[in-house]
Amino acid sequence: MIRVLVVDDHALARSGLSAMLGVQPDIEVVGMSADGVEAVAEARRLRPDLVLMDIRMPRLDGIEATRRIRVGPDAPAVLVLTTFDLDQYVYEALRAGAGGFLLKDAPPGQLAEAVRTVAAGQALLAPVVTRRLIERFLTVPPGGGTALERLTDREREVLAHVGRGRSNAEIAEVLHLSEATVKTHLSRVLTKAGLRDRVAAVVFAYEQGLVRAGEPMG
């Protein structure tokens, strides 16, 4: 059972999201919060598996709430709700530790599947869209740093492919490696660079200039 905390400053939205998730046999809505302050407190009290987080809220926005909730080794996953074309904060939410995002007009089935995906630790919901968001809102100038310098050539290569939105299986095929070897390289990248998850690795690849905005996929 996936325990979910729903966070949105609109009562109807909270109720609707909770109702859509509540009918799923493997998902339980354990609480609802109206802003980021409540979300942080309830996440600590209820210890859900996942927080479904709105971005624009009073008192404390979803970005800072995500940053505070994601502190600690047993922190719940965070799935961000966004309008995509209007929200200019999704990139910062990903940097704060969000595991993915979902459009607010997504159908019920997609919402439930997104919750399952992020709760399972599969951070990238839609690599192409994640990539478009990062390209649009990235403001950090690229450039190598000490974390990047600690990576081997092969680890940098794997990181670059992760940044392009490729799965482990796809990277293994391109580099002629086993999928287990790719997972090992990626795990070492996360450890050496101090990254939380695959989403953080994608952001890091862009920040370090391993992947350039507008670079073709494939």
mmCIF file of N, CA and C in Angstrom, residues 42-172:
data_model
loop_
_atom_site.group_PDB
_atom_site.id
_atom_site.type_symbol
_atom_site.label_atom_id
_atom_site.label_comp_id
_atom_site.label_asym_id
_atom_site.label_seq_id
_atom_site.Cartn_x
_atom_site.Cartn_y
_atom_site.Cartn_z
ATOM 1 N N GLU A 42 2.935 17.721 8.405
ATOM 2 C CA GLU A 42 2.198 16.472 8.220
ATOM 3 C C GLU A 42 3.093 15.364 7.671
ATOM 4 N N ALA A 43 4.048 15.711 6.827
ATOM 5 C CA ALA A 43 4.976 14.706 6.303
ATOM 6 C C ALA A 43 5.800 14.105 7.439
ATOM 7 N N ARG A 44 6.192 14.935 8.387
ATOM 8 C CA ARG A 44 6.955 14.434 9.535
ATOM 9 C C ARG A 44 6.084 13.610 10.476
ATOM 10 N N ARG A 45 4.826 14.010 10.613
ATOM 11 C CA ARG A 45 3.928 13.305 11.532
ATOM 12 C C ARG A 45 3.432 11.990 10.948
ATOM 13 N N LEU A 46 3.012 12.028 9.675
ATOM 14 C CA LEU A 46 2.372 10.866 9.058
ATOM 15 C C LEU A 46 3.363 9.914 8.396
ATOM 16 N N ARG A 47 4.538 10.421 8.023
ATOM 17 C CA ARG A 47 5.562 9.619 7.350
ATOM 18 C C ARG A 47 4.996 8.871 6.141
ATOM 19 N N PRO A 48 4.431 9.603 5.176
ATOM 20 C CA PRO A 48 3.880 8.953 3.980
ATOM 21 C C PRO A 48 4.998 8.432 3.084
ATOM 22 N N ASP A 49 4.634 7.615 2.118
ATOM 23 C CA ASP A 49 5.601 7.143 1.126
ATOM 24 C C ASP A 49 5.835 8.198 0.056
ATOM 25 N N LEU A 50 4.801 9.011 -0.185
ATOM 26 C CA LEU A 50 4.878 10.011 -1.254
ATOM 27 C C LEU A 50 4.045 11.238 -0.900
ATOM 28 N N VAL A 51 4.557 12.409 -1.277
ATOM 29 C CA VAL A 51 3.811 13.659 -1.126
ATOM 30 C C VAL A 51 3.472 14.168 -2.519
ATOM 31 N N LEU A 52 2.180 14.362 -2.783
ATOM 32 C CA LEU A 52 1.720 14.951 -4.039
ATOM 33 C C LEU A 52 1.651 16.456 -3.808
ATOM 34 N N MET A 53 2.580 17.199 -4.415
ATOM 35 C CA MET A 53 2.864 18.578 -4.012
ATOM 36 C C MET A 53 2.508 19.613 -5.082
ATOM 37 N N ASP A 54 1.636 20.556 -4.723
ATOM 38 C CA ASP A 54 1.396 21.722 -5.564
ATOM 39 C C ASP A 54 2.580 22.674 -5.412
ATOM 40 N N ILE A 55 2.824 23.525 -6.402
ATOM 41 C CA ILE A 55 3.958 24.444 -6.326
ATOM 42 C C ILE A 55 3.555 25.789 -5.725
ATOM 43 N N ARG A 56 2.492 26.382 -6.239
ATOM 44 C CA ARG A 56 2.119 27.733 -5.816
ATOM 45 C C ARG A 56 1.140 27.669 -4.657
ATOM 46 N N MET A 57 1.640 28.035 -3.459
ATOM 47 C CA MET A 57 0.814 27.984 -2.254
ATOM 48 C C MET A 57 1.203 29.124 -1.326
ATOM 49 N N PRO A 58 0.289 29.539 -0.449
ATOM 50 C CA PRO A 58 0.618 30.603 0.517
ATOM 51 C C PRO A 58 1.539 30.091 1.621
ATOM 52 N N ARG A 59 2.130 31.043 2.344
ATOM 53 C CA ARG A 59 3.018 30.801 3.489
ATOM 54 C C ARG A 59 4.332 30.134 3.094
ATOM 55 N N LEU A 60 4.265 28.978 2.452
ATOM 56 C CA LEU A 60 5.476 28.275 2.020
ATOM 57 C C LEU A 60 5.162 27.563 0.716
ATOM 58 N N ASP A 61 5.914 27.884 -0.334
ATOM 59 C CA ASP A 61 5.603 27.277 -1.628
ATOM 60 C C ASP A 61 6.099 25.830 -1.703
ATOM 61 N N GLY A 62 5.702 25.164 -2.776
ATOM 62 C CA GLY A 62 6.022 23.752 -2.920
ATOM 63 C C GLY A 62 7.498 23.461 -3.070
ATOM 64 N N ILE A 63 8.266 24.428 -3.572
ATOM 65 C CA ILE A 63 9.703 24.218 -3.748
ATOM 66 C C ILE A 63 10.401 24.109 -2.397
ATOM 67 N N GLU A 64 10.166 25.098 -1.540
ATOM 68 C CA GLU A 64 10.812 25.071 -0.226
ATOM 69 C C GLU A 64 10.269 23.926 0.625
ATOM 70 N N ALA A 65 8.970 23.644 0.497
ATOM 71 C CA ALA A 65 8.388 22.518 1.231
ATOM 72 C C ALA A 65 9.044 21.211 0.797
ATOM 73 N N THR A 66 9.252 21.063 -0.518
ATOM 74 C CA THR A 66 9.930 19.865 -1.024
ATOM 75 C C THR A 66 11.338 19.757 -0.462
ATOM 76 N N ARG A 67 12.059 20.858 -0.463
ATOM 77 C CA ARG A 67 13.434 20.869 0.050
ATOM 78 C C ARG A 67 13.476 20.415 1.511
ATOM 79 N N ARG A 68 12.534 20.889 2.309
ATOM 80 C CA ARG A 68 12.515 20.534 3.732
ATOM 81 C C ARG A 68 12.066 19.092 3.947
ATOM 82 N N ILE A 69 11.112 18.654 3.149
ATOM 83 C CA ILE A 69 10.600 17.291 3.301
ATOM 84 C C ILE A 69 11.633 16.256 2.871
ATOM 85 N N ARG A 70 12.433 16.602 1.875
ATOM 86 C CA ARG A 70 13.373 15.634 1.310
ATOM 87 C C ARG A 70 14.661 15.489 2.121
ATOM 88 N N VAL A 71 14.766 16.182 3.236
ATOM 89 C CA VAL A 71 15.937 16.051 4.100
ATOM 90 C C VAL A 71 15.853 14.727 4.865
ATOM 91 N N GLY A 72 16.935 13.983 4.873
ATOM 92 C CA GLY A 72 16.979 12.745 5.647
ATOM 93 C C GLY A 72 16.912 11.506 4.785
ATOM 94 N N PRO A 73 17.472 10.406 5.265
ATOM 95 C CA PRO A 73 17.549 9.171 4.470
ATOM 96 C C PRO A 73 16.210 8.492 4.237
ATOM 97 N N ASP A 74 15.249 8.689 5.129
ATOM 98 C CA ASP A 74 13.938 8.039 4.994
ATOM 99 C C ASP A 74 12.867 9.015 4.517
ATOM 100 N N ALA A 75 13.275 10.070 3.841
ATOM 101 C CA ALA A 75 12.323 11.080 3.380
ATOM 102 C C ALA A 75 11.377 10.502 2.336
ATOM 103 N N PRO A 76 10.111 10.929 2.339
ATOM 104 C CA PRO A 76 9.176 10.457 1.321
ATOM 105 C C PRO A 76 9.521 11.014 -0.052
ATOM 106 N N ALA A 77 9.101 10.332 -1.066
ATOM 107 C CA ALA A 77 9.237 10.847 -2.425
ATOM 108 C C ALA A 77 8.274 12.008 -2.609
ATOM 109 N N VAL A 78 8.596 12.892 -3.550
ATOM 110 C CA VAL A 78 7.722 14.036 -3.834
ATOM 111 C C VAL A 78 7.390 14.053 -5.320
ATOM 112 N N LEU A 79 6.106 14.100 -5.624
ATOM 113 C CA LEU A 79 5.608 14.225 -6.989
ATOM 114 C C LEU A 79 4.974 15.600 -7.120
ATOM 115 N N VAL A 80 5.516 16.433 -7.985
ATOM 116 C CA VAL A 80 5.073 17.825 -8.113
ATOM 117 C C VAL A 80 3.918 17.940 -9.103
ATOM 118 N N LEU A 81 2.924 18.737 -8.728
ATOM 119 C CA LEU A 81 1.823 19.074 -9.623
ATOM 120 C C LEU A 81 2.138 20.392 -10.319
ATOM 121 N N THR A 82 2.001 20.432 -11.624
ATOM 122 C CA THR A 82 2.350 21.637 -12.360
ATOM 123 C C THR A 82 1.375 21.872 -13.516
ATOM 124 N N THR A 83 1.251 23.145 -13.889
ATOM 125 C CA THR A 83 0.491 23.478 -15.087
ATOM 126 C C THR A 83 1.406 23.534 -16.309
ATOM 127 N N PHE A 84 2.688 23.284 -16.116
ATOM 128 C CA PHE A 84 3.737 23.207 -17.136
ATOM 129 C C PHE A 84 3.973 24.520 -17.860
ATOM 130 N N ASP A 85 2.986 24.985 -18.616
ATOM 131 C CA ASP A 85 3.192 26.203 -19.393
ATOM 132 C C ASP A 85 3.236 27.453 -18.517
ATOM 133 N N LEU A 86 2.680 27.367 -17.311
ATOM 134 C CA LEU A 86 2.617 28.544 -16.450
ATOM 135 C C LEU A 86 3.662 28.521 -15.344
ATOM 136 N N ASP A 87 3.952 27.331 -14.816
ATOM 137 C CA ASP A 87 4.881 27.250 -13.700
ATOM 138 C C ASP A 87 6.318 27.414 -14.172
ATOM 139 N N GLN A 88 7.017 28.348 -13.594
ATOM 140 C CA GLN A 88 8.422 28.582 -13.931
ATOM 141 C C GLN A 88 9.331 28.087 -12.820
ATOM 142 N N TYR A 89 8.807 27.199 -11.983
ATOM 143 C CA TYR A 89 9.551 26.771 -10.808
ATOM 144 C C TYR A 89 9.821 25.266 -10.798
ATOM 145 N N VAL A 90 9.431 24.581 -11.851
ATOM 146 C CA VAL A 90 9.569 23.130 -11.857
ATOM 147 C C VAL A 90 11.030 22.717 -11.777
ATOM 148 N N TYR A 91 11.888 23.416 -12.501
ATOM 149 C CA TYR A 91 13.311 23.104 -12.467
ATOM 150 C C TYR A 91 13.850 23.209 -11.046
ATOM 151 N N GLU A 92 13.458 24.269 -10.331
ATOM 152 C CA GLU A 92 13.915 24.432 -8.961
ATOM 153 C C GLU A 92 13.342 23.341 -8.061
ATOM 154 N N ALA A 93 12.130 22.903 -8.343
ATOM 155 C CA ALA A 93 11.540 21.824 -7.560
ATOM 156 C C ALA A 93 12.317 20.532 -7.757
ATOM 157 N N LEU A 94 12.752 20.273 -8.996
ATOM 158 C CA LEU A 94 13.559 19.091 -9.258
ATOM 159 C C LEU A 94 14.885 19.182 -8.511
ATOM 160 N N ARG A 95 15.481 20.361 -8.520
ATOM 161 C CA ARG A 95 16.738 20.555 -7.791
ATOM 162 C C ARG A 95 16.529 20.383 -6.288
ATOM 163 N N ALA A 96 15.338 20.710 -5.815
ATOM 164 C CA ALA A 96 15.048 20.599 -4.385
ATOM 165 C C ALA A 96 14.819 19.159 -3.949
ATOM 166 N N GLY A 97 14.684 18.255 -4.911
ATOM 167 C CA GLY A 97 14.550 16.848 -4.559
ATOM 168 C C GLY A 97 13.290 16.172 -5.027
ATOM 169 N N ALA A 98 12.449 16.868 -5.803
ATOM 170 C CA ALA A 98 11.251 16.223 -6.331
ATOM 171 C C ALA A 98 11.636 15.080 -7.265
ATOM 172 N N GLY A 99 10.894 14.004 -7.201
ATOM 173 C CA GLY A 99 11.207 12.839 -8.019
ATOM 174 C C GLY A 99 10.579 12.866 -9.384
ATOM 175 N N GLY A 100 9.727 13.824 -9.643
ATOM 176 C CA GLY A 100 9.072 13.912 -10.939
ATOM 177 C C GLY A 100 7.950 14.928 -10.867
ATOM 178 N N PHE A 101 7.151 14.996 -11.900
ATOM 179 C CA PHE A 101 6.068 15.967 -11.935
ATOM 180 C C PHE A 101 4.912 15.406 -12.730
ATOM 181 N N LEU A 102 3.760 16.004 -12.534
ATOM 182 C CA LEU A 102 2.551 15.586 -13.230
ATOM 183 C C LEU A 102 1.759 16.822 -13.606
ATOM 184 N N LEU A 103 1.201 16.835 -14.800
ATOM 185 C CA LEU A 103 0.353 17.945 -15.207
ATOM 186 C C LEU A 103 -0.970 17.897 -14.443
ATOM 187 N N LYS A 104 -1.467 19.073 -14.095
ATOM 188 C CA LYS A 104 -2.678 19.134 -13.270
ATOM 189 C C LYS A 104 -3.917 18.612 -13.985
ATOM 190 N N ASP A 105 -3.891 18.604 -15.305
ATOM 191 C CA ASP A 105 -5.057 18.117 -16.034
ATOM 192 C C ASP A 105 -4.910 16.653 -16.440
ATOM 193 N N ALA A 106 -3.994 15.936 -15.807
ATOM 194 C CA ALA A 106 -3.795 14.524 -16.133
ATOM 195 C C ALA A 106 -5.023 13.709 -15.739
ATOM 196 N N PRO A 107 -5.376 12.694 -16.516
ATOM 197 C CA PRO A 107 -6.515 11.842 -16.181
ATOM 198 C C PRO A 107 -6.227 10.994 -14.948
ATOM 199 N N PRO A 108 -7.286 10.478 -14.291
ATOM 200 C CA PRO A 108 -7.103 9.712 -13.048
ATOM 201 C C PRO A 108 -6.117 8.550 -13.174
ATOM 202 N N GLY A 109 -6.203 7.813 -14.270
ATOM 203 C CA GLY A 109 -5.307 6.673 -14.444
ATOM 204 C C GLY A 109 -3.854 7.077 -14.492
ATOM 205 N N GLN A 110 -3.576 8.203 -15.135
ATOM 206 C CA GLN A 110 -2.200 8.684 -15.227
ATOM 207 C C GLN A 110 -1.703 9.171 -13.874
ATOM 208 N N LEU A 111 -2.585 9.781 -13.093
ATOM 209 C CA LEU A 111 -2.223 10.230 -11.756
ATOM 210 C C LEU A 111 -1.800 9.054 -10.895
ATOM 211 N N ALA A 112 -2.603 8.001 -10.895
ATOM 212 C CA ALA A 112 -2.294 6.835 -10.071
ATOM 213 C C ALA A 112 -0.994 6.182 -10.514
ATOM 214 N N GLU A 113 -0.802 6.079 -11.809
ATOM 215 C CA GLU A 113 0.418 5.461 -12.320
ATOM 216 C C GLU A 113 1.645 6.303 -11.987
ATOM 217 N N ALA A 114 1.496 7.616 -12.024
ATOM 218 C CA ALA A 114 2.603 8.498 -11.663
ATOM 219 C C ALA A 114 2.978 8.314 -10.198
ATOM 220 N N VAL A 115 1.989 8.194 -9.346
ATOM 221 C CA VAL A 115 2.242 7.962 -7.920
ATOM 222 C C VAL A 115 3.004 6.656 -7.738
ATOM 223 N N ARG A 116 2.573 5.617 -8.415
ATOM 224 C CA ARG A 116 3.252 4.316 -8.293
ATOM 225 C C ARG A 116 4.692 4.410 -8.794
ATOM 226 N N THR A 117 4.884 5.106 -9.889
ATOM 227 C CA THR A 117 6.210 5.202 -10.499
ATOM 228 C C THR A 117 7.193 5.915 -9.584
ATOM 229 N N VAL A 118 6.808 7.078 -9.085
ATOM 230 C CA VAL A 118 7.715 7.857 -8.244
ATOM 231 C C VAL A 118 7.916 7.193 -6.886
ATOM 232 N N ALA A 119 6.855 6.608 -6.335
ATOM 233 C CA ALA A 119 6.977 5.917 -5.043
ATOM 234 C C ALA A 119 7.937 4.739 -5.144
ATOM 235 N N ALA A 120 8.023 4.148 -6.335
ATOM 236 C CA ALA A 120 8.922 3.013 -6.547
ATOM 237 C C ALA A 120 10.360 3.448 -6.798
ATOM 238 N N GLY A 121 10.595 4.758 -6.815
ATOM 239 C CA GLY A 121 11.948 5.257 -7.008
ATOM 240 C C GLY A 121 12.346 5.442 -8.448
ATOM 241 N N GLN A 122 11.406 5.274 -9.376
ATOM 242 C CA GLN A 122 11.685 5.500 -10.790
ATOM 243 C C GLN A 122 11.424 6.978 -11.079
ATOM 244 N N ALA A 123 12.469 7.760 -10.931
ATOM 245 C CA ALA A 123 12.303 9.204 -10.801
ATOM 246 C C ALA A 123 11.762 9.897 -12.040
ATOM 247 N N LEU A 124 12.154 9.453 -13.219
ATOM 248 C CA LEU A 124 11.765 10.175 -14.424
ATOM 249 C C LEU A 124 10.436 9.651 -14.959
ATOM 250 N N LEU A 125 9.416 10.482 -14.866
ATOM 251 C CA LEU A 125 8.105 10.081 -15.377
ATOM 252 C C LEU A 125 8.061 10.155 -16.887
ATOM 253 N N ALA A 126 8.549 11.237 -17.429
ATOM 254 C CA ALA A 126 8.530 11.458 -18.877
ATOM 255 C C ALA A 126 9.813 12.165 -19.252
ATOM 256 N N PRO A 127 10.870 11.439 -19.582
ATOM 257 C CA PRO A 127 12.184 12.056 -19.800
ATOM 258 C C PRO A 127 12.181 13.205 -20.799
ATOM 259 N N VAL A 128 11.418 13.077 -21.878
ATOM 260 C CA VAL A 128 11.429 14.123 -22.892
ATOM 261 C C VAL A 128 10.862 15.423 -22.335
ATOM 262 N N VAL A 129 9.763 15.318 -21.577
ATOM 263 C CA VAL A 129 9.155 16.510 -21.008
ATOM 264 C C VAL A 129 10.040 17.076 -19.900
ATOM 265 N N THR A 130 10.632 16.196 -19.086
ATOM 266 C CA THR A 130 11.567 16.658 -18.065
ATOM 267 C C THR A 130 12.683 17.447 -18.705
ATOM 268 N N ARG A 131 13.191 16.923 -19.799
ATOM 269 C CA ARG A 131 14.273 17.574 -20.536
ATOM 270 C C ARG A 131 13.843 18.960 -21.026
ATOM 271 N N ARG A 132 12.610 19.049 -21.572
ATOM 272 C CA ARG A 132 12.127 20.335 -22.070
ATOM 273 C C ARG A 132 12.029 21.351 -20.941
ATOM 274 N N LEU A 133 11.579 20.901 -19.769
ATOM 275 C CA LEU A 133 11.481 21.802 -18.630
ATOM 276 C C LEU A 133 12.852 22.303 -18.213
ATOM 277 N N ILE A 134 13.817 21.389 -18.143
ATOM 278 C CA ILE A 134 15.161 21.786 -17.726
ATOM 279 C C ILE A 134 15.767 22.747 -18.739
ATOM 280 N N GLU A 135 15.589 22.450 -20.009
ATOM 281 C CA GLU A 135 16.121 23.342 -21.039
ATOM 282 C C GLU A 135 15.514 24.734 -20.927
ATOM 283 N N ARG A 136 14.241 24.782 -20.607
ATOM 284 C CA ARG A 136 13.536 26.060 -20.576
ATOM 285 C C ARG A 136 13.945 26.915 -19.392
ATOM 286 N N PHE A 137 14.171 26.279 -18.247
ATOM 287 C CA PHE A 137 14.363 27.044 -17.025
ATOM 288 C C PHE A 137 15.773 27.001 -16.466
ATOM 289 N N LEU A 138 16.682 26.273 -17.107
ATOM 290 C CA LEU A 138 18.041 26.204 -16.609
ATOM 291 C C LEU A 138 18.705 27.576 -16.682
ATOM 292 N N THR A 139 19.196 28.049 -15.552
ATOM 293 C CA THR A 139 19.871 29.347 -15.520
ATOM 294 C C THR A 139 21.309 29.230 -15.025
ATOM 295 N N VAL A 140 21.671 28.051 -14.530
ATOM 296 C CA VAL A 140 23.025 27.864 -14.012
ATOM 297 C C VAL A 140 23.979 27.668 -15.180
ATOM 298 N N PRO A 141 25.024 28.489 -15.317
ATOM 299 C CA PRO A 141 25.949 28.326 -16.434
ATOM 300 C C PRO A 141 26.710 27.023 -16.331
ATOM 301 N N PRO A 142 26.880 26.300 -17.446
ATOM 302 C CA PRO A 142 27.587 25.032 -17.402
ATOM 303 C C PRO A 142 29.058 25.227 -17.086
ATOM 304 N N GLY A 143 29.623 24.204 -16.518
ATOM 305 C CA GLY A 143 31.055 24.264 -16.224
ATOM 306 C C GLY A 143 31.438 23.158 -15.266
ATOM 307 N N GLY A 144 32.576 22.552 -15.494
ATOM 308 C CA GLY A 144 33.022 21.438 -14.677
ATOM 309 C C GLY A 144 33.349 21.892 -13.266
ATOM 310 N N GLY A 145 33.154 21.002 -12.318
ATOM 311 C CA GLY A 145 33.485 21.281 -10.932
ATOM 312 C C GLY A 145 34.183 20.081 -10.340
ATOM 313 N N THR A 146 34.449 20.156 -9.055
ATOM 314 C CA THR A 146 35.180 19.069 -8.409
ATOM 315 C C THR A 146 34.403 17.762 -8.457
ATOM 316 N N ALA A 147 33.069 17.820 -8.326
ATOM 317 C CA ALA A 147 32.267 16.597 -8.377
ATOM 318 C C ALA A 147 32.405 15.911 -9.727
ATOM 319 N N LEU A 148 32.366 16.693 -10.797
ATOM 320 C CA LEU A 148 32.502 16.118 -12.138
ATOM 321 C C LEU A 148 33.902 15.545 -12.342
ATOM 322 N N GLU A 149 34.888 16.207 -11.788
ATOM 323 C CA GLU A 149 36.272 15.760 -11.965
ATOM 324 C C GLU A 149 36.530 14.424 -11.280
ATOM 325 N N ARG A 150 35.707 14.078 -10.298
ATOM 326 C CA ARG A 150 35.891 12.808 -9.604
ATOM 327 C C ARG A 150 35.380 11.618 -10.404
ATOM 328 N N LEU A 151 34.611 11.885 -11.457
ATOM 329 C CA LEU A 151 34.040 10.804 -12.252
ATOM 330 C C LEU A 151 35.047 10.289 -13.270
ATOM 331 N N THR A 152 34.984 8.980 -13.525
ATOM 332 C CA THR A 152 35.795 8.405 -14.593
ATOM 333 C C THR A 152 35.173 8.769 -15.941
ATOM 334 N N ASP A 153 35.913 8.524 -17.012
ATOM 335 C CA ASP A 153 35.389 8.814 -18.346
ATOM 336 C C ASP A 153 34.110 8.035 -18.611
ATOM 337 N N ARG A 154 34.085 6.761 -18.212
ATOM 338 C CA ARG A 154 32.895 5.938 -18.434
ATOM 339 C C ARG A 154 31.720 6.451 -17.616
ATOM 340 N N GLU A 155 31.972 6.878 -16.392
ATOM 341 C CA GLU A 155 30.901 7.405 -15.556
ATOM 342 C C GLU A 155 30.336 8.695 -16.137
ATOM 343 N N ARG A 156 31.200 9.539 -16.685
ATOM 344 C CA ARG A 156 30.717 10.756 -17.353
ATOM 345 C C ARG A 156 29.865 10.403 -18.561
ATOM 346 N N GLU A 157 30.291 9.378 -19.269
ATOM 347 C CA GLU A 157 29.548 8.954 -20.454
ATOM 348 C C GLU A 157 28.153 8.479 -20.073
ATOM 349 N N VAL A 158 28.077 7.672 -19.021
ATOM 350 C CA VAL A 158 26.777 7.190 -18.547
ATOM 351 C C VAL A 158 25.922 8.363 -18.085
ATOM 352 N N LEU A 159 26.520 9.295 -17.356
ATOM 353 C CA LEU A 159 25.784 10.465 -16.873
ATOM 354 C C LEU A 159 25.216 11.280 -18.027
ATOM 355 N N ALA A 160 25.999 11.450 -19.080
ATOM 356 C CA ALA A 160 25.526 12.205 -20.238
ATOM 357 C C ALA A 160 24.307 11.541 -20.861
ATOM 358 N N HIS A 161 24.325 10.219 -20.954
ATOM 359 C CA HIS A 161 23.177 9.507 -21.518
ATOM 360 C C HIS A 161 21.953 9.606 -20.608
ATOM 361 N N VAL A 162 22.170 9.582 -19.293
ATOM 362 C CA VAL A 162 21.067 9.777 -18.344
ATOM 363 C C VAL A 162 20.457 11.155 -18.559
ATOM 364 N N GLY A 163 21.327 12.153 -18.765
ATOM 365 C CA GLY A 163 20.859 13.506 -19.008
ATOM 366 C C GLY A 163 20.038 13.642 -20.273
ATOM 367 N N ARG A 164 20.289 12.770 -21.229
ATOM 368 C CA ARG A 164 19.521 12.796 -22.486
ATOM 369 C C ARG A 164 18.204 12.035 -22.381
ATOM 370 N N GLY A 165 17.925 11.506 -21.190
ATOM 371 C CA GLY A 165 16.641 10.852 -20.970
ATOM 372 C C GLY A 165 16.619 9.377 -21.282
ATOM 373 N N ARG A 166 17.778 8.763 -21.463
ATOM 374 C CA ARG A 166 17.814 7.338 -21.793
ATOM 375 C C ARG A 166 17.674 6.481 -20.539
ATOM 376 N N SER A 167 17.016 5.348 -20.693
ATOM 377 C CA SER A 167 16.887 4.386 -19.605
ATOM 378 C C SER A 167 18.177 3.589 -19.478
ATOM 379 N N ASN A 168 18.300 2.822 -18.398
ATOM 380 C CA ASN A 168 19.487 1.985 -18.221
ATOM 381 C C ASN A 168 19.633 0.975 -19.357
ATOM 382 N N ALA A 169 18.515 0.420 -19.788
ATOM 383 C CA ALA A 169 18.561 -0.552 -20.874
ATOM 384 C C ALA A 169 19.052 0.090 -22.171
ATOM 385 N N GLU A 170 18.586 1.297 -22.440
ATOM 386 C CA GLU A 170 19.017 2.002 -23.653
ATOM 387 C C GLU A 170 20.489 2.368 -23.590
ATOM 388 N N ILE A 171 20.942 2.800 -22.407
ATOM 389 C CA ILE A 171 22.357 3.140 -22.250
ATOM 390 C C ILE A 171 23.219 1.902 -22.442
ATOM 391 N N ALA A 172 22.776 0.790 -21.892
ATOM 392 C CA ALA A 172 23.524 -0.462 -22.032
ATOM 393 C C ALA A 172 23.679 -0.843 -23.501
#
